[in-house]
XYZ file of C-alpha atoms in Angstrom:
570
model
C 13.070 39.809 -91.150
C 11.613 42.352 -88.709
C 10.343 40.139 -86.040
C 14.194 38.676 -86.490
C 15.659 42.075 -85.590
C 13.034 42.963 -83.131
C 13.748 39.667 -81.379
C 17.555 40.092 -81.175
C 17.026 43.691 -79.582
C 14.468 42.046 -77.004
C 17.365 40.055 -75.858
C 19.996 43.031 -76.211
C 17.241 45.294 -74.252
C 16.883 42.129 -71.086
C 20.866 41.392 -71.441
C 21.552 45.369 -70.264
C 18.441 45.285 -68.059
C 20.177 41.920 -65.909
C 22.946 43.490 -66.511
C 21.653 47.023 -64.830
C 20.423 45.059 -62.096
C 23.508 42.680 -60.954
C 24.773 46.243 -59.254
C 21.505 45.594 -57.492
C 22.622 42.215 -56.204
C 23.778 41.360 -52.741
C 27.280 40.725 -53.679
C 27.717 43.809 -55.619
C 25.650 46.324 -53.106
C 28.284 45.029 -50.154
C 31.081 47.177 -50.939
C 28.793 50.186 -50.694
C 28.355 49.031 -47.330
C 31.670 48.485 -46.600
C 32.237 51.801 -48.280
C 29.787 53.525 -46.292
C 31.458 51.081 -43.064
C 34.701 52.319 -43.610
C 34.225 55.990 -44.133
C 32.648 56.342 -40.655
C 35.522 54.344 -39.017
C 37.350 57.115 -41.006
C 35.810 60.212 -40.103
C 37.610 61.914 -37.348
C 39.665 59.476 -36.669
C 42.360 61.850 -34.855
C 39.880 64.466 -33.642
C 40.074 63.073 -29.971
C 43.256 62.730 -28.127
C 45.651 59.426 -28.246
C 45.010 58.321 -24.405
C 46.841 56.648 -22.068
C 46.681 52.884 -23.219
C 47.030 54.095 -26.790
C 50.488 55.858 -25.051
C 51.474 52.458 -24.917
C 50.944 51.539 -28.528
C 53.015 53.798 -29.834
C 55.576 53.362 -27.119
C 56.343 49.693 -27.713
C 56.120 49.967 -30.708
C 58.633 52.458 -30.963
C 61.258 49.429 -29.696
C 63.755 48.257 -31.646
C 62.567 45.132 -34.101
C 64.222 42.596 -31.654
C 62.302 44.381 -28.222
C 59.183 44.646 -30.609
C 59.190 41.251 -31.543
C 59.452 39.792 -27.863
C 62.462 38.229 -28.796
C 63.941 39.676 -25.254
C 61.052 38.780 -23.384
C 57.748 40.021 -22.536
C 57.602 43.707 -22.082
C 53.980 44.047 -22.660
C 50.751 42.114 -20.485
C 49.472 41.285 -24.188
C 51.747 39.697 -27.021
C 53.994 41.091 -29.247
C 52.268 40.833 -33.176
C 49.976 43.478 -32.679
C 53.359 45.804 -32.172
C 54.960 45.117 -34.496
C 52.201 45.874 -37.584
C 51.768 49.094 -36.410
C 55.742 49.188 -36.476
C 54.984 48.266 -40.347
C 52.047 50.501 -40.552
C 54.052 53.767 -39.559
C 56.630 53.333 -42.325
C 54.474 54.814 -44.349
C 52.407 57.481 -41.752
C 52.865 59.133 -39.140
C 53.320 57.311 -35.890
C 50.816 59.142 -34.100
C 48.023 57.628 -36.642
C 49.712 54.107 -37.198
C 48.007 52.230 -34.655
C 44.793 54.119 -35.591
C 44.996 53.375 -39.584
C 46.126 49.967 -39.369
C 42.307 49.934 -36.931
C 40.218 51.267 -39.606
C 41.346 49.184 -42.052
C 40.533 45.869 -39.818
C 37.501 46.979 -38.695
C 37.115 47.736 -42.349
C 37.701 44.606 -43.905
C 35.427 42.802 -40.792
C 32.500 43.936 -42.631
C 33.287 42.229 -45.565
C 34.076 38.961 -43.311
C 30.589 39.416 -42.134
C 29.137 39.491 -45.768
C 31.177 36.136 -46.542
C 30.716 34.169 -42.934
C 26.078 35.349 -44.143
C 26.383 34.176 -46.946
C 27.455 30.390 -45.849
C 24.671 30.106 -43.067
C 21.798 32.624 -44.460
C 20.469 34.030 -47.611
C 22.348 36.888 -49.411
C 20.376 39.466 -48.677
C 20.271 38.355 -44.997
C 24.134 38.507 -45.356
C 24.079 42.010 -46.684
C 22.086 43.085 -43.960
C 24.802 41.735 -41.345
C 27.265 43.260 -42.595
C 25.415 47.112 -42.476
C 24.194 46.053 -39.012
C 28.289 45.420 -38.289
C 29.051 49.030 -40.395
C 26.328 50.886 -37.730
C 27.520 49.396 -35.027
C 28.321 51.757 -32.594
C 31.004 50.164 -30.264
C 32.731 48.049 -33.425
C 33.478 51.384 -34.891
C 34.386 53.331 -31.474
C 37.069 50.356 -31.942
C 38.436 50.433 -35.463
C 39.367 54.416 -34.075
C 41.617 52.955 -31.327
C 45.275 52.875 -31.314
C 44.668 49.316 -29.509
C 45.040 45.097 -30.636
C 41.048 45.049 -31.045
C 39.907 45.427 -33.846
C 42.649 43.619 -35.086
C 41.960 40.472 -33.030
C 38.295 41.132 -34.279
C 39.055 40.691 -37.822
C 41.490 38.024 -36.643
C 38.757 35.863 -34.848
C 36.110 36.639 -38.370
C 38.212 35.345 -39.894
C 38.043 31.579 -37.533
C 34.404 31.582 -37.522
C 34.337 31.890 -41.419
C 36.608 29.235 -41.902
C 34.426 26.755 -39.457
C 31.300 27.798 -41.500
C 33.204 27.202 -44.882
C 34.564 23.678 -43.561
C 30.835 23.153 -42.300
C 30.093 23.224 -46.675
C 32.699 21.634 -47.659
C 35.217 20.210 -45.271
C 38.315 20.666 -47.005
C 41.887 20.688 -45.956
C 42.291 24.294 -47.476
C 39.226 25.684 -44.541
C 40.666 23.438 -41.501
C 44.827 25.351 -42.438
C 43.112 28.891 -42.526
C 41.624 28.260 -39.524
C 44.353 26.682 -37.656
C 46.448 30.185 -38.690
C 43.572 33.027 -38.121
C 43.847 30.580 -34.445
C 47.457 31.714 -33.764
C 47.783 34.797 -35.345
C 44.702 36.328 -32.841
C 46.300 34.533 -29.917
C 49.888 36.222 -30.638
C 47.921 40.033 -31.298
C 45.795 39.713 -27.997
C 44.585 37.142 -25.232
C 41.059 38.166 -25.247
C 40.600 35.973 -28.425
C 39.858 33.525 -26.399
C 36.946 34.503 -24.817
C 35.217 34.154 -28.977
C 37.218 30.815 -29.131
C 36.271 28.704 -26.481
C 32.799 28.637 -27.447
C 33.453 27.268 -30.752
C 32.948 23.752 -29.242
C 29.883 23.839 -30.180
C 30.137 24.633 -33.511
C 32.525 21.533 -33.180
C 30.085 19.938 -31.643
C 27.653 20.214 -34.403
C 30.306 19.482 -37.458
C 31.619 15.826 -35.670
C 27.580 15.554 -36.161
C 27.509 15.980 -39.534
C 30.825 15.259 -41.273
C 31.950 12.860 -38.413
C 35.620 11.772 -38.737
C 36.307 14.092 -40.909
C 36.589 17.096 -38.642
C 39.619 15.951 -37.231
C 40.981 18.309 -40.136
C 39.461 21.112 -37.897
C 41.681 19.538 -34.435
C 44.810 18.689 -36.008
C 44.812 22.524 -37.278
C 43.780 23.309 -33.791
C 46.632 21.429 -32.439
C 49.176 22.749 -35.464
C 48.199 26.147 -34.008
C 48.541 25.082 -29.970
C 51.885 24.440 -31.085
C 53.213 27.114 -32.334
C 51.789 29.135 -29.508
C 53.734 27.029 -27.009
C 57.072 29.356 -27.358
C 55.296 32.018 -26.559
C 52.750 30.153 -23.338
C 55.601 30.876 -20.475
C 55.742 34.467 -21.604
C 51.444 34.461 -21.434
C 51.063 33.192 -17.769
C 53.621 35.288 -16.256
C 51.441 37.535 -17.499
C 47.923 36.259 -16.457
C 47.546 38.390 -12.939
C 45.542 35.986 -10.392
C 43.659 37.131 -7.501
C 44.887 41.335 -8.115
C 42.479 43.907 -6.336
C 43.736 46.880 -8.473
C 42.761 45.345 -11.667
C 39.676 43.225 -10.661
C 38.413 47.214 -9.743
C 38.325 48.221 -13.260
C 38.229 44.624 -15.295
C 36.668 42.460 -12.550
C 32.841 40.846 -14.737
C 30.229 42.373 -11.700
C 27.237 42.375 -12.737
C 26.514 45.439 -13.275
C 29.479 45.467 -15.830
C 27.877 42.579 -17.591
C 24.775 44.217 -18.639
C 26.514 47.751 -19.492
C 29.240 45.485 -21.861
C 25.787 43.911 -23.181
C 24.089 46.284 -23.455
C 27.164 48.378 -26.174
C 27.359 45.071 -28.094
C 23.187 45.820 -28.622
C 24.078 49.485 -29.861
C 23.653 51.571 -26.785
C 26.022 54.202 -25.863
C 25.919 55.143 -22.045
C 28.120 57.331 -20.408
C 30.570 56.284 -18.603
C 31.449 52.175 -20.681
C 33.231 51.922 -23.451
C 33.476 55.846 -24.121
C 33.917 58.599 -22.172
C 31.805 62.380 -23.123
C 29.118 64.187 -21.983
C 26.768 63.372 -19.082
C 23.765 63.831 -21.690
C 23.652 61.001 -24.018
C 20.205 59.741 -24.734
C 20.617 57.492 -22.528
C 20.614 59.734 -19.234
C 18.209 62.228 -21.047
C 15.641 59.621 -22.411
C 15.450 57.151 -19.548
C 11.627 56.628 -20.074
C 12.309 54.825 -23.080
C 15.418 52.115 -21.926
C 12.862 49.498 -21.481
C 10.908 50.019 -24.808
C 14.218 49.948 -26.723
C 15.848 47.343 -24.877
C 12.453 45.125 -25.350
C 12.458 46.294 -29.032
C 15.978 45.053 -29.340
C 15.611 41.933 -27.332
C 12.657 41.035 -29.944
C 14.850 41.554 -32.777
C 17.450 39.180 -30.820
C 14.627 36.233 -30.318
C 13.171 36.545 -34.198
C 16.691 36.589 -35.803
C 18.215 33.340 -33.399
C 14.612 31.585 -34.027
C 14.944 32.824 -38.080
C 18.126 31.635 -37.848
C 17.282 27.706 -36.981
C 15.113 27.723 -39.565
C 17.653 28.636 -42.573
C 20.500 26.601 -40.942
C 21.364 25.611 -37.747
C 24.660 26.165 -38.213
C 24.293 30.081 -37.862
C 22.400 30.011 -34.790
C 24.927 27.869 -32.943
C 27.377 30.424 -34.418
C 26.078 33.285 -33.472
C 24.971 32.046 -29.688
C 28.445 31.018 -29.472
C 29.726 34.765 -30.423
C 27.287 36.600 -28.461
C 26.168 34.837 -25.243
C 29.393 32.361 -25.330
C 31.387 34.806 -25.736
C 29.800 37.244 -22.772
C 29.743 34.183 -20.199
C 33.488 32.894 -20.905
C 34.629 36.663 -20.070
C 32.811 36.678 -16.983
C 33.949 33.305 -15.991
C 37.404 33.492 -16.969
C 37.671 36.850 -15.497
C 36.505 35.413 -11.951
C 40.195 33.462 -11.810
C 42.034 36.644 -13.666
C 39.749 39.736 -14.712
C 40.063 40.806 -18.029
C 36.444 41.815 -18.671
C 36.116 44.625 -20.477
C 33.657 46.228 -23.328
C 36.788 45.501 -25.385
C 37.946 42.136 -24.527
C 34.274 40.763 -25.451
C 33.792 43.548 -28.770
C 33.678 40.052 -30.869
C 29.675 39.743 -29.579
C 29.567 42.283 -31.658
C 30.378 39.750 -35.129
C 27.456 37.872 -33.403
C 24.760 40.318 -33.298
C 25.285 41.356 -36.920
C 24.531 38.466 -37.973
C 21.221 38.015 -35.920
C 20.399 41.191 -37.394
C 20.656 40.046 -40.442
C 18.748 37.044 -40.001
C 15.799 39.082 -39.541
C 15.670 39.640 -43.778
C 15.554 35.562 -44.184
C 12.031 34.662 -44.291
C 8.420 37.036 -45.114
C 6.293 36.792 -41.324
C 3.080 36.875 -41.515
C 0.731 38.505 -38.789
C 2.446 39.970 -35.664
C 5.193 38.089 -36.381
C 6.044 40.749 -39.659
C 5.334 43.699 -37.143
C 7.220 42.094 -34.106
C 10.021 42.427 -36.873
C 9.060 46.112 -38.148
C 9.539 46.982 -34.268
C 12.504 45.397 -33.612
C 15.062 46.564 -36.222
C 13.900 50.077 -35.650
C 14.236 49.533 -32.604
C 17.551 48.438 -33.543
C 18.269 51.338 -35.974
C 17.018 54.078 -34.057
C 19.379 52.958 -31.321
C 22.558 52.199 -33.955
C 22.117 55.759 -34.947
C 21.823 57.307 -31.298
C 24.729 56.396 -30.199
C 26.405 56.887 -33.300
C 25.751 60.410 -32.492
C 26.694 60.460 -29.111
C 30.633 59.076 -30.033
C 31.068 61.336 -33.086
C 29.695 64.752 -31.389
C 29.619 63.802 -27.840
C 32.629 61.383 -27.106
C 35.759 61.703 -25.732
C 39.504 60.853 -24.563
C 42.030 62.017 -22.473
C 44.005 65.336 -23.697
C 47.284 64.700 -23.892
C 47.494 67.004 -26.914
C 46.675 69.686 -24.602
C 48.948 69.038 -22.418
C 51.788 68.698 -24.639
C 51.676 71.757 -25.903
C 51.197 73.175 -21.957
C 53.936 71.326 -21.234
C 56.055 72.508 -24.212
C 55.451 76.219 -22.658
C 56.526 75.235 -19.791
C 59.704 74.287 -21.401
C 60.651 77.685 -22.133
C 60.814 78.178 -18.657
C 64.593 76.499 -18.312
C 63.260 74.474 -15.298
C 63.030 70.453 -14.502
C 60.135 68.339 -16.060
C 59.072 65.429 -14.160
C 56.631 63.380 -16.543
C 54.406 60.293 -15.343
C 53.593 57.686 -15.757
C 57.182 56.680 -16.627
C 58.048 56.505 -20.572
C 54.430 56.449 -21.501
C 53.825 59.820 -21.044
C 56.903 61.050 -22.099
C 55.779 58.962 -25.522
C 52.356 60.600 -25.704
C 53.923 64.444 -25.132
C 56.303 64.088 -26.918
C 54.401 62.396 -30.392
C 52.145 65.947 -29.938
C 55.245 68.506 -29.234
C 58.279 66.141 -30.326
C 61.092 69.055 -28.098
C 58.616 69.816 -25.227
C 60.674 67.638 -23.066
C 64.219 67.970 -24.906
C 65.619 69.868 -21.732
C 66.138 68.754 -18.459
C 63.061 65.865 -17.737
C 62.610 62.738 -15.325
C 60.306 59.600 -16.027
C 59.124 58.804 -13.122
C 57.735 55.398 -12.542
C 58.192 55.427 -8.680
C 58.210 57.625 -5.917
C 62.017 56.794 -4.986
C 63.114 58.531 -8.301
C 62.745 61.666 -6.566
C 65.890 61.351 -4.398
C 68.108 63.131 -7.351
C 66.008 66.504 -5.985
C 67.790 66.004 -2.872
C 71.435 65.094 -3.631
C 73.788 67.314 -3.561
C 73.854 70.638 -6.241
C 70.598 69.169 -7.287
C 69.030 70.916 -3.393
C 69.564 74.229 -4.522
C 69.964 74.036 -7.966
C 65.675 72.542 -8.251
C 64.026 75.155 -6.871
C 61.160 74.896 -9.216
C 59.773 72.351 -11.400
C 56.860 71.274 -13.514
C 54.883 68.330 -13.311
C 53.157 66.281 -16.265
C 51.064 63.758 -15.097
C 48.096 61.005 -14.794
C 45.985 60.613 -11.275
C 46.751 57.361 -11.252
C 48.157 54.696 -8.675
C 51.424 56.028 -7.270
C 50.615 59.720 -7.253
C 49.918 60.202 -3.785
C 52.961 59.315 -2.854
C 54.711 61.362 -5.657
C 53.279 64.561 -4.449
C 54.176 63.347 -0.758
C 57.242 62.608 -1.385
C 57.347 66.315 -3.435
C 56.286 68.137 -0.091
C 58.932 66.140 2.274
C 61.258 67.412 0.058
C 60.584 71.177 0.313
C 58.004 72.186 -2.627
C 54.816 73.603 -2.806
C 52.573 72.988 -5.526
C 51.980 76.828 -6.683
C 50.121 76.046 -10.332
C 47.424 72.953 -10.593
C 46.220 72.997 -14.535
C 43.450 70.242 -14.857
C 42.917 68.965 -17.760
C 40.522 65.794 -18.672
C 39.905 62.965 -17.345
C 42.906 62.878 -14.157
C 45.685 64.454 -16.237
C 46.993 67.280 -14.877
C 50.385 69.998 -15.160
C 51.283 71.554 -11.908
C 54.424 73.280 -10.705
C 55.911 72.975 -7.994
C 58.767 75.663 -5.945
C 60.567 75.343 -3.218
C 59.207 76.793 0.536
C 60.660 80.199 0.480
C 62.118 81.021 -2.949
C 61.133 83.689 -5.312
C 61.101 83.001 -8.970
C 61.306 86.483 -10.096
C 60.501 90.179 -9.319
C 57.410 90.834 -7.024
C 54.267 92.324 -8.792
C 51.875 93.935 -6.073
C 48.394 92.441 -7.182
C 45.974 95.148 -9.153
C 43.386 93.635 -6.976
C 40.808 96.225 -9.267
C 42.633 94.746 -12.788
C 43.175 98.589 -13.738
C 44.689 99.369 -17.212
C 45.528 97.594 -20.074
C 48.664 96.277 -21.912
C 52.212 98.322 -20.456
C 49.513 100.572 -18.718
C 48.285 98.476 -16.339
C 50.204 98.125 -12.657
C 50.469 94.242 -11.783
C 49.019 91.091 -12.598
C 47.380 91.808 -16.279
C 43.557 90.371 -16.301
C 42.572 88.385 -18.855
C 40.465 89.824 -21.614
C 38.133 86.344 -21.644
C 37.269 86.663 -18.264
C 35.688 89.152 -15.811
C 35.964 91.111 -12.815
C 33.000 89.968 -11.798
C 33.747 86.274 -12.009
C 36.523 86.954 -10.268
C 35.661 88.710 -7.273
C 32.449 85.855 -7.094
C 34.865 83.301 -7.573
C 38.276 83.906 -6.437
C 39.083 79.987 -6.979
C 39.178 80.615 -10.478
C 42.334 82.565 -10.509
C 43.961 78.880 -10.314
C 42.103 77.837 -13.514
C 43.047 80.344 -15.764
C 45.323 78.929 -17.887
C 48.131 80.697 -20.574
C 46.566 83.817 -21.576
C 47.440 85.377 -18.183
C 50.540 87.418 -18.021
C 52.989 87.234 -14.791
C 56.369 89.011 -15.553
C 58.934 86.514 -13.953
C 62.549 87.176 -15.249
C 62.151 83.874 -17.230
C 59.828 85.902 -19.559
C 56.890 83.084 -20.189
C 53.071 83.628 -20.084
C 51.833 81.099 -17.529
C 48.764 80.914 -15.190
C 47.593 83.996 -12.245
C 49.127 82.537 -9.044
C 47.066 82.825 -5.471
C 49.302 84.158 -2.930
């Protein structure tokens, strides 16, 4: 009797131990990794202002459904599905956050897809490591916090690769149909997934070798996707620029840009690549460790591919197609139609994550084991440094600050010009809804300034404010204002070529003239002349007279319209 009780107790203890241990299996731990990745993507996602491209997302998604869906033709160089998704999300979250929330969700779901792909081509623990690598990928985290198409497109490309490797395992129609659906939807989100789809021909070749005629299921599904995309092909062809030197200047596949994008995919956060922040990134501060880190990461890459070949050739082919294949395809296509950037080859981070995961496939003896540890250490160190860089030193254009000051400027009752076009109005209004409720003009070209020389406006508009980004036609606009008799008297610079200027007609007096208090003596009502802001030292102004033109709204200049503005330099 006692022996039987002991046996039952032992079995129950074993069951409990197995049940407890199940929580430490890769299939359970992947949810912990996903939560970590989701947290990193959600953390401070709204800390930085929306920038110009994100402004287009807000602008286009605010349009009526018929326009958003492209039923009235193309309104952007990108296809319409992404803007429709943002419009749906904006039904439940504020418009300013909708695009970024969508990217956060898509980026987090991609972590799960990486584990699902890895479980088909790698061992379970290797699949878990792959999902952790993507969860910590600096490049993927950055674009998972941006209100643009790239994180959503990345999710759909991941689905397509999951469908392919699943079909390789079990060639069934459901995987072929899933592949076709991912192919179609991703191309309606953005054109850049094409860079990741072209190298899939190598995966098709491997599937053909193993499953022979069954690969026809995939080709049929892909054909259905192409048929479904035909209605949009004319719009796509019309939006593809050929031989555009301005586009080539920032999307051309130069050697330097390709190398910088490759390093970004591997985890390095270099200044002036995909994020714009402090010059003092680890890459700039520690040039002596460049070669060491790059060599270590390269070792991890080579070992990962080698171990994939040992595990399943399909894994190596898929990973190389995603990494090397995507980058080379983008570089070659960009020789005809420029479109190369870190964001357009973001899909390569999926392949890099799988390669990192493969390092956990086998035990390696001797020097190979040591090299693997060195490679993993270099990858981990690079990722952590880059995460610090983008979270605490990354930056974007300060449209939120410009909107705040534009709202203050609007109190003057003067005309406000915004450039470029409606997107500047959108970015200002999303932060300060009433900033442009008065008289303002959205400038798309210098010709629109002719209204200032027409009839009563010539005398009515003796002063105006100009909120703008320094791109494209801005030089012509400044020249036109000068030709119309306007002189720039205030120039407030924000970050990344963003400005708020004030122009007045020559000889026009806006308010009561007040003599300059050259010594800045006295405080409050006791001060005679212009008052000095409390946070500006007189010695600093004497040493740098140009500082006067840069002091912002804490200064006081008494005018008829009683508005706090910058100190004017006569």
